[in-house]
Coordinates of C-alpha atoms in Angstrom, one line a residue:
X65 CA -15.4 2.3 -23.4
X66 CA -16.8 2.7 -20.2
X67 CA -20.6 2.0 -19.2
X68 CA -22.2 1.7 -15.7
X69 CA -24.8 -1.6 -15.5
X70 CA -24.3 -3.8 -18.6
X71 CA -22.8 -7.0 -20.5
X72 CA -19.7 -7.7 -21.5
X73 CA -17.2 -10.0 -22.9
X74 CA -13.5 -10.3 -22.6
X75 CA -10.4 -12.3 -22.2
X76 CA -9.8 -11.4 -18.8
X77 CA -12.0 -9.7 -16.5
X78 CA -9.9 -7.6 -13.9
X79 CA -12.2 -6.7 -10.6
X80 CA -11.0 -3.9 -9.5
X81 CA -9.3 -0.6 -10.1
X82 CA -7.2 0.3 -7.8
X83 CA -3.6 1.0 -8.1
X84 CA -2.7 -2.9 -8.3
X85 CA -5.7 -3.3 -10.5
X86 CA -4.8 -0.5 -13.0
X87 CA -1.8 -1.7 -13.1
X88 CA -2.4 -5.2 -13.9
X89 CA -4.9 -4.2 -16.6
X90 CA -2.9 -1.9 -18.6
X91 CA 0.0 -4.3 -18.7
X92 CA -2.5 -7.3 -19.6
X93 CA -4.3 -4.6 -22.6
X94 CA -0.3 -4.1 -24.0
X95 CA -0.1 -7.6 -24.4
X96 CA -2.9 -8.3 -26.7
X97 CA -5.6 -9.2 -24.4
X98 CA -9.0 -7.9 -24.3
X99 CA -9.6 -6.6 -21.1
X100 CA -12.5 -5.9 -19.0
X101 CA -11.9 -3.8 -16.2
X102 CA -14.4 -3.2 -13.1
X103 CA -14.9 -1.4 -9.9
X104 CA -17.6 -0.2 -7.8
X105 CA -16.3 3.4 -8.0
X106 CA -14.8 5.5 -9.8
X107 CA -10.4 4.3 -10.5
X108 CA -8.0 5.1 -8.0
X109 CA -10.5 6.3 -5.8
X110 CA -10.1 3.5 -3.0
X111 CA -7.2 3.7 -0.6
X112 CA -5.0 4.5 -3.9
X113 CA -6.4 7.8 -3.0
X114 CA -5.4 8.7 -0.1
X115 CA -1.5 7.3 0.2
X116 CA 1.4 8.7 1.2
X117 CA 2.7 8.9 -2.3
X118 CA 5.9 7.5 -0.8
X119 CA 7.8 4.7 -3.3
X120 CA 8.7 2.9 0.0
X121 CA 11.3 0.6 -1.4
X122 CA 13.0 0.6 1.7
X123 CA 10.2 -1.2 3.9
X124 CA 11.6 -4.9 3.7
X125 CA 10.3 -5.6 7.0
X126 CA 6.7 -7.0 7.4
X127 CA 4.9 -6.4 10.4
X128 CA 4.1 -9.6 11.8
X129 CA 7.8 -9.6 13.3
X130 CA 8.9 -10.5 16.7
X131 CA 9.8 -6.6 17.6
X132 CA 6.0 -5.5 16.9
X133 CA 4.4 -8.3 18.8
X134 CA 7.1 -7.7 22.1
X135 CA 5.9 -3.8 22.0
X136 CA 2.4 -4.5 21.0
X137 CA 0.8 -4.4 24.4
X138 CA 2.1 -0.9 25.2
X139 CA 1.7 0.5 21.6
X140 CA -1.9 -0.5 21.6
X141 CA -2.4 0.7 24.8
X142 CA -0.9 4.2 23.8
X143 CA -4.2 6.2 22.7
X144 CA -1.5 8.1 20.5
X145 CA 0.4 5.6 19.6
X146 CA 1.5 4.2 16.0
X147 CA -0.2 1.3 16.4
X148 CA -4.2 0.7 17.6
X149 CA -7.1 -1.7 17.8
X150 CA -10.4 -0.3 18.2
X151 CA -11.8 -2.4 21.1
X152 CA -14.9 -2.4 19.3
X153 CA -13.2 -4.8 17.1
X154 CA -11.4 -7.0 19.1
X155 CA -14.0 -9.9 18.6
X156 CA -14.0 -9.8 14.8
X157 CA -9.7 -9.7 14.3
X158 CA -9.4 -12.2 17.0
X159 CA -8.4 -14.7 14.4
X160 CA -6.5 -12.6 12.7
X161 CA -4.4 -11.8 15.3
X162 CA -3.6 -15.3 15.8
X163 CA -2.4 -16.0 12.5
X164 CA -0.1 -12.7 12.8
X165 CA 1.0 -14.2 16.0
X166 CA 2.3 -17.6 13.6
X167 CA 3.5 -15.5 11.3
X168 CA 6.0 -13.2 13.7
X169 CA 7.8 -16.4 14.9
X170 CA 11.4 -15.9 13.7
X171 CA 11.8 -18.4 10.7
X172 CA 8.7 -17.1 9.3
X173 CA 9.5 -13.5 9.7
X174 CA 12.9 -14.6 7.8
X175 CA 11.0 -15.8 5.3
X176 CA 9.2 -12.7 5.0
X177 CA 11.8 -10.5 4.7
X178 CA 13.2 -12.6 2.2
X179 CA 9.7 -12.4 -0.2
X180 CA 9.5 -8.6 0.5
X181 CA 13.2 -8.1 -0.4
X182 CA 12.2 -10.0 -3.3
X183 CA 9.3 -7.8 -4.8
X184 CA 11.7 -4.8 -3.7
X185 CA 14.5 -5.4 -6.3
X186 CA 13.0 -4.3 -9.2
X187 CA 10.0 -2.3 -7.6
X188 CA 11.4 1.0 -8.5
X189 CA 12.4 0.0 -12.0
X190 CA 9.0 -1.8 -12.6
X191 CA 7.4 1.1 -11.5
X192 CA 9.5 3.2 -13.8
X193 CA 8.4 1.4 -16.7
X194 CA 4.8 1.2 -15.8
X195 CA 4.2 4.6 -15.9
X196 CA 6.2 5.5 -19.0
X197 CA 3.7 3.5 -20.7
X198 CA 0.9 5.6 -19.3
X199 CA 3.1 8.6 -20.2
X200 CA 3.1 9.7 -16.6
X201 CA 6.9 9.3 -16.2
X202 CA 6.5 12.9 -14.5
X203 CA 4.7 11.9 -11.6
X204 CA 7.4 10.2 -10.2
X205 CA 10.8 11.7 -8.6
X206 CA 13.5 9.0 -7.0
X207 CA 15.1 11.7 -5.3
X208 CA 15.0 9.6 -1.9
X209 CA 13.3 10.8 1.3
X210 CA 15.1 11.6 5.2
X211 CA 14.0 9.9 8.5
X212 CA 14.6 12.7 10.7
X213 CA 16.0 11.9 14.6
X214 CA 14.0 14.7 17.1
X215 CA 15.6 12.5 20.5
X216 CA 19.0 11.6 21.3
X217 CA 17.9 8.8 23.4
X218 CA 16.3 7.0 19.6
X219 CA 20.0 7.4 17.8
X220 CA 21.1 4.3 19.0
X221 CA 18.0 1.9 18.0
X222 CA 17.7 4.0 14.4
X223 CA 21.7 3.1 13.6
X224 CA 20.8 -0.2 14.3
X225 CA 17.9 -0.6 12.1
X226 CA 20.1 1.0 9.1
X227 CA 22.7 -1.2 10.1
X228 CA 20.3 -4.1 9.6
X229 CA 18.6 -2.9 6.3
X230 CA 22.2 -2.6 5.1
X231 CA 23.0 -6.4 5.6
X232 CA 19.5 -6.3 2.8
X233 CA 21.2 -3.8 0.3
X234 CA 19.0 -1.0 1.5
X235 CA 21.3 2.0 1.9
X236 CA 21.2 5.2 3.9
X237 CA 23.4 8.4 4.5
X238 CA 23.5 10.1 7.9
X239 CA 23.1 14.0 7.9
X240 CA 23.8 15.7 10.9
X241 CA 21.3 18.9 12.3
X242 CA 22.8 21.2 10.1
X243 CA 22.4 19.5 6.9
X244 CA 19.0 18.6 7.9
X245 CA 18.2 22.4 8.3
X246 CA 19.3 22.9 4.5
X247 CA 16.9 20.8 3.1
X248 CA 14.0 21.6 5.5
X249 CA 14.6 24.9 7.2
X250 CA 10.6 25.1 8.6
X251 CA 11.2 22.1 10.5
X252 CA 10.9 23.4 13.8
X253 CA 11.0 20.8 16.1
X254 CA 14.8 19.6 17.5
X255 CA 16.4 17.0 15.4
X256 CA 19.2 15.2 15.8
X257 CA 19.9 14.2 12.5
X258 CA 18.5 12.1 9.6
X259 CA 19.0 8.8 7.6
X260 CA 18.7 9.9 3.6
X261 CA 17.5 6.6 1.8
X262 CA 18.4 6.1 -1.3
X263 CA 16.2 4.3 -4.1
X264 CA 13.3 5.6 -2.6
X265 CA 10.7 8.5 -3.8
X266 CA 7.3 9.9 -4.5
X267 CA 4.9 10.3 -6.6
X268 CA 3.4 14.2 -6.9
X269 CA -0.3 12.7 -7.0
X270 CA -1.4 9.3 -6.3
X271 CA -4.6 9.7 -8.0
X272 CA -3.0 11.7 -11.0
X273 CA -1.2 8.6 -11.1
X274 CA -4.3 6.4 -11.2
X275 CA -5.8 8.8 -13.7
X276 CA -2.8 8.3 -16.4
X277 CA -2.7 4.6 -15.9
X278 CA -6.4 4.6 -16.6
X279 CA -6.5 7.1 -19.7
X280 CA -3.7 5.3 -21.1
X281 CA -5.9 1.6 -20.5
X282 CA -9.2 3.2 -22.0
X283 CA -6.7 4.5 -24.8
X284 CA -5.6 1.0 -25.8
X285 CA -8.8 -0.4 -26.0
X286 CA -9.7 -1.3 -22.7
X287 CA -13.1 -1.6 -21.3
X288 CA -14.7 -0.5 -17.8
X289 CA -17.4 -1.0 -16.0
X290 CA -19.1 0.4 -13.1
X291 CA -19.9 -2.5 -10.9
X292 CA -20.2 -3.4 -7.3
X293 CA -19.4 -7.3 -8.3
X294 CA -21.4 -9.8 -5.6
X295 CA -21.4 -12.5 -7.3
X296 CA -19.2 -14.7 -10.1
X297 CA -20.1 -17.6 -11.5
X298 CA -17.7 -20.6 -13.8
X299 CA -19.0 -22.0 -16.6
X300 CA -17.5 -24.0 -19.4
X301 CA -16.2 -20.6 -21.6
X302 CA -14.8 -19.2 -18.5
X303 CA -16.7 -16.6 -15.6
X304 CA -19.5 -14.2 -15.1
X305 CA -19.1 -11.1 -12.5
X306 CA -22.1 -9.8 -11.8
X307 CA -23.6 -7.0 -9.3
X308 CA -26.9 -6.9 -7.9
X309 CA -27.9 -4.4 -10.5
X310 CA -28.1 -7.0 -13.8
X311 CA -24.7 -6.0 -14.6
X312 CA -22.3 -8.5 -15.8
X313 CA -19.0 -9.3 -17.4
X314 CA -17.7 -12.3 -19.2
X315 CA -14.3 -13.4 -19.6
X316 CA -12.0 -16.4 -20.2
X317 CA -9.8 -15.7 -17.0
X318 CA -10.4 -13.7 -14.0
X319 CA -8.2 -11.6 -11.8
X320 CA -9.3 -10.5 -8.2
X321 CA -7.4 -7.6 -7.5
X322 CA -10.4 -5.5 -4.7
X323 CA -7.9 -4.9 -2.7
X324 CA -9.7 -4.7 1.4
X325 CA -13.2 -6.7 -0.4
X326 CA -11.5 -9.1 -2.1
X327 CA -12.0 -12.1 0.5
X328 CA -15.6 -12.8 -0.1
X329 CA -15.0 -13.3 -3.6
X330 CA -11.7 -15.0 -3.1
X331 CA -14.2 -17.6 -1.0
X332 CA -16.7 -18.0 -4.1
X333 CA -13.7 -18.7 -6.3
X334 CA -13.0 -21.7 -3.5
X335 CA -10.0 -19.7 -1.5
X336 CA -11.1 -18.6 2.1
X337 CA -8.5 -15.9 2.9
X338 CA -7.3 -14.1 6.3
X339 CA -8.0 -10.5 4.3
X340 CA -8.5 -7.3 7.1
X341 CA -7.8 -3.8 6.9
X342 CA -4.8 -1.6 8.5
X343 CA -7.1 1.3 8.1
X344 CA -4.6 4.8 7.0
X345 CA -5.5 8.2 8.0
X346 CA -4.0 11.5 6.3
X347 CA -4.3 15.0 6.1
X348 CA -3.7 16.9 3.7
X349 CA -2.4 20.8 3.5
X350 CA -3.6 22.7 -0.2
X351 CA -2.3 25.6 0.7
X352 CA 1.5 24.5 2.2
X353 CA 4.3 24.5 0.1
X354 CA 7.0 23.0 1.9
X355 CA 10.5 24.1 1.1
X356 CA 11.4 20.2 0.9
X357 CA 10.9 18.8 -1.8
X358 CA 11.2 15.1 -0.7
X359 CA 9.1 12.4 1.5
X360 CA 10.3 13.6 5.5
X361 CA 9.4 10.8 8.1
X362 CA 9.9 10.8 11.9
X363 CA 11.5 8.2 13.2
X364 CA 9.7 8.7 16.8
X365 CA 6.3 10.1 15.4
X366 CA 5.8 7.6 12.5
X367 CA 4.6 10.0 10.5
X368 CA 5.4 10.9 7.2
X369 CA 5.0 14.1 5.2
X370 CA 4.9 14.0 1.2
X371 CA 5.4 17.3 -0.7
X372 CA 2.2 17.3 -3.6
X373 CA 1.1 19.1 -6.4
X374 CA -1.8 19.0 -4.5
X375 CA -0.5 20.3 -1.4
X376 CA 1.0 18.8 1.6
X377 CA -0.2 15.3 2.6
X378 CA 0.2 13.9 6.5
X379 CA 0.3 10.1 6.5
X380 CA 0.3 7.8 9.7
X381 CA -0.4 5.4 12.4
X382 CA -2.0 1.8 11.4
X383 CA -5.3 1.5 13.1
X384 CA -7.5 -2.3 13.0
X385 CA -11.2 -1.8 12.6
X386 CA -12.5 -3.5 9.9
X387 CA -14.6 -1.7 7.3
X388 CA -17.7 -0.9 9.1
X389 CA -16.6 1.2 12.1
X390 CA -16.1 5.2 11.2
X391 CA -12.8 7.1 11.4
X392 CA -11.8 7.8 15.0
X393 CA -11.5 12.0 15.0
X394 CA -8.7 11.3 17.5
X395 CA -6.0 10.0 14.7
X396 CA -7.2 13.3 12.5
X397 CA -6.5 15.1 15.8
X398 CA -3.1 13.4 16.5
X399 CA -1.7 14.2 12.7
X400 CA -2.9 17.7 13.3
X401 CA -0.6 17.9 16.6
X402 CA 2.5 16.4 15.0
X403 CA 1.9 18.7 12.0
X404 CA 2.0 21.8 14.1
X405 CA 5.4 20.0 16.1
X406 CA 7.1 19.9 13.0
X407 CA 5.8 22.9 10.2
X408 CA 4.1 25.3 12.8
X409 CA 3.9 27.9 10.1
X410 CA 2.2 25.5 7.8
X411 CA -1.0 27.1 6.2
X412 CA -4.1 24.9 7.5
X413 CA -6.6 26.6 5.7
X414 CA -8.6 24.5 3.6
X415 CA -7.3 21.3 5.6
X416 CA -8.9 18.1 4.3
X417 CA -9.1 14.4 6.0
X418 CA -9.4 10.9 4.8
X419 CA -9.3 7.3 6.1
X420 CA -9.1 4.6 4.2
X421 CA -8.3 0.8 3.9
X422 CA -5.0 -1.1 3.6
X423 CA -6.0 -4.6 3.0
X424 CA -3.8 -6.7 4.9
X425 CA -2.9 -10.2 5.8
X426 CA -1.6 -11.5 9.0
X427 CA 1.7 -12.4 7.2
X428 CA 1.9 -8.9 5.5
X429 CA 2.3 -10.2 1.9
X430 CA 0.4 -9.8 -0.7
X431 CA -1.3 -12.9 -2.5
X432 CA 0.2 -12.8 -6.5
X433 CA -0.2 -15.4 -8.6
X434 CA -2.4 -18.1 -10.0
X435 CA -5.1 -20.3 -8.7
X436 CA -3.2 -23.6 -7.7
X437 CA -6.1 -25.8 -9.2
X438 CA -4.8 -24.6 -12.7
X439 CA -8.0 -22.7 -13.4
X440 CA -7.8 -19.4 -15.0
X441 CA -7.7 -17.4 -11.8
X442 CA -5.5 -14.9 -10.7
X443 CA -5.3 -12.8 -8.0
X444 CA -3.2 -9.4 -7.0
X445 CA -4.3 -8.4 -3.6
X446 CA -3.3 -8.1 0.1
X447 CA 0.0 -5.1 -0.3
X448 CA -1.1 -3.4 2.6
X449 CA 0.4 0.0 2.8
X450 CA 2.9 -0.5 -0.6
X451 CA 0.5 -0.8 -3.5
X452 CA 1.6 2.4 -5.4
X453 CA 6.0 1.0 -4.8
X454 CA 4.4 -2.3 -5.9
X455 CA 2.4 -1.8 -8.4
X456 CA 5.0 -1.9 -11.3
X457 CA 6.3 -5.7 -10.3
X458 CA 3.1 -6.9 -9.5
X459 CA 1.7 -5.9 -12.9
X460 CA 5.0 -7.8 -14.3
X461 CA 4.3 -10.7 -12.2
X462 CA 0.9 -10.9 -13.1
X463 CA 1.5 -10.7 -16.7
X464 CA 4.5 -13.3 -17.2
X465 CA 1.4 -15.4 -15.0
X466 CA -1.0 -15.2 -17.5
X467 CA 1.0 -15.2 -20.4
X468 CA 2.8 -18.5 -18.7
X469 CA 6.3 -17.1 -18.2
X470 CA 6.3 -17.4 -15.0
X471 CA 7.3 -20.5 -12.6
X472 CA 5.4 -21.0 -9.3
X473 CA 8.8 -21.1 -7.4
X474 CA 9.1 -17.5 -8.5
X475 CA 5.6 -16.9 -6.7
X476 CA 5.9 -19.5 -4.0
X477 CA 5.7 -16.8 -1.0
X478 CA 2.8 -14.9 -2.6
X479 CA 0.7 -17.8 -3.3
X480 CA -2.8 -18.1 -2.4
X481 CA -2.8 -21.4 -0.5
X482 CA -0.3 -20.5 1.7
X483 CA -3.4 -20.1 4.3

């Protein structure tokens, strides 16, 4: 069922419906709860939207690390670089910025590679699971994706990273120029050569993927509600979410997953969280049809392109500026120049652009678990640019939570109170 502004009851009321939402409510509906699933808009039509698509399983690394902060200064200087802070919102990341300061100190970067690797494991199998049960198993090709090398003077720092990530069990092959050129022969710009990572993928359509996990919720008798939720309330049966409207839903348990809003209602719930935004920009090409067929990254760009059923889709740079301040024109314009580097035959006709918002926190993991108080809360927010690879072990997580499987050593990195 799905209604706009009304009243209703359930076991567990998920707010939310993202991809990490979705996922968490489909999962919760197969195992016998009655779930109640709400979002301001429409599913998937958040920052699920506008992803790369890429099944990152690679990306063990958060980015509060000692590497990032030594380069900061220059990269956030660089009005084309990877990396930028909108000076207009210096003020209100300030204390953000301190708390990813903490968490880049050595031992806690250890221990962040460590929870990553964790979730990593079984994200692609988990993933692989999750939409078989939405019968979307179609969407998704684990056919790996290349880091192309355009300089010789970046060979040496790229071996090393793969060097590094194999120590983790992440895996790459190196292809030299010519067998990059057989796989992408409109790649125009010099390479090098490329790392082929294995384990890793797409998905053809991030929202088609949203869509099946949706259809396939509604089909097994879950409920959702349009509902900008401002408020919830406990009472002795359990919570009310309600929006400014007179809509409510009521529920035994509760499970925050807004991704980017879901601080001010972590704070009602009692949990004041360090939540911001590493704000994504694509664009997206209906009319190119690549002749890869796989996710191609630069390694000096940071940029990565996803072939689509829906075209060609441009992902990059991580820009901090909250959720107020509009998209800077300049990062559109920037993909646009390392699109025309790299495919200068691409078709641009019909070129669309979107921004939208990572939610983030300064230790780059995402909060998965259960309210420490032991009170029916749950929460499944904060995976920053890897909500679609995440999505399937989250939703696992999530459920062996609820359903009590699960021990809080398992969840001791993702917890909540860790703040």
């Amino acid at each position: 069922m799905t209604s706009s502004s009304s009243s209703t009851s359930a076991d567990i009321v998920v707010i939310g419906a993202g991809i990490i939402g979705l996922a968490c409510a489909l999962r919760l509906q197969h195992d016998g709860l009655k779930v109640a699933l709400v979002d301001r808009d429409e599913p998937g039509h958040g920052a699920s939207f506008g992803n790369a698509g890429h099944i990152a399983t690679e990306q063990i690394y958060p980015l509060a690390s000692p590497q990032v902060v030594r380069g900061a200064l220059s990269m956030l200087k660089d009005a084309e670089g990877a990396l930028r802070l909108r000076p207009q919102y210096l003020l209100g990341i300030a204390p953000w910025l301190v708390r990813f300061l903490w968490a880049s100190r050595p031992s806690a970067y250890k221990s962040g590679v460590a929870a990553l690797t964790s979730l990593q494991s079984t994200a692609a199998a988990d993933l692989q699971t999750l939409l078989a049960e939405a019968n979307a198993a179609h969407l998704l090709h684990m056919d790996g994706h290349l880091v192309i090398i355009e300089r010789e003077s970046s060979l040496i720092s790229a071996k090393r990273e793969i060097e590094d990530l194999a120590k983790h069990g992440v895996h790459a092959d190196w292809l030299d120029a010519d067998q990059v050129r057989e796989i992408s022969p409109d790649i125009a710009t010099p390479i090098q050569g490329a790392y082929h990572h294995q384990g890793t993928g797409h998905v053809e359509d991030p929202l088609a993927v949203c869509d099946a996990l949706f259809a396939a919720f509604i089909k097994a008798g879950g409920q959702f509600s349009r509902c900008s939720v401002t408020h919830i309330a406990q009472h002795s049966d359990g919570f009310t979410a309600s929006d400014s409207d007179g809509g409510k839903v009521s529920a035994k348990r509760i499970l925050l997953a807004a991704g980017a809003w879901s601080a001010p209602l972590a704070a009602q719930l009692g949990y004041k969280v360090p939540l911001d935004t590493e704000r994504g920009y694509h664009i997206a090409l209906p009319q190119t049809k690549p002749a890869f067929n796989i996710p191609i990254a630069s390694y000096e760009r940071k940029v990565i392109m996803t072939p689509m059923s829906c075209g060609l889709r441009m992902t990059g740079t991580v820009e901090f500026g909250g959720l107020e301040l509009p998209p800077d024109e300049r990062r559109f314009g920037l993909l646009r120049k390392h699109i025309h580097a790299l495919l200068p035959r691409a078709d641009v006709d019909g070129a669309t652009t979107w921004m939208g918002f990572r939610p983030s926190l300064p230790d780059h993991l995402p909060v998965i678990g259960k309210a420490p108080d032991g009170r029916e809360i749950y929460f499944a927010f904060g995976h920053q640019h890897l909500g679609v690879t995440l999505a399937g072990v989250t939703s696992r997580l999530i459920s062996n939570v609820v359903r009590g499987d699960a021990s809080a050593e398992t969840l001791k990195a993702f917890r909540i109170s860790r703040f």
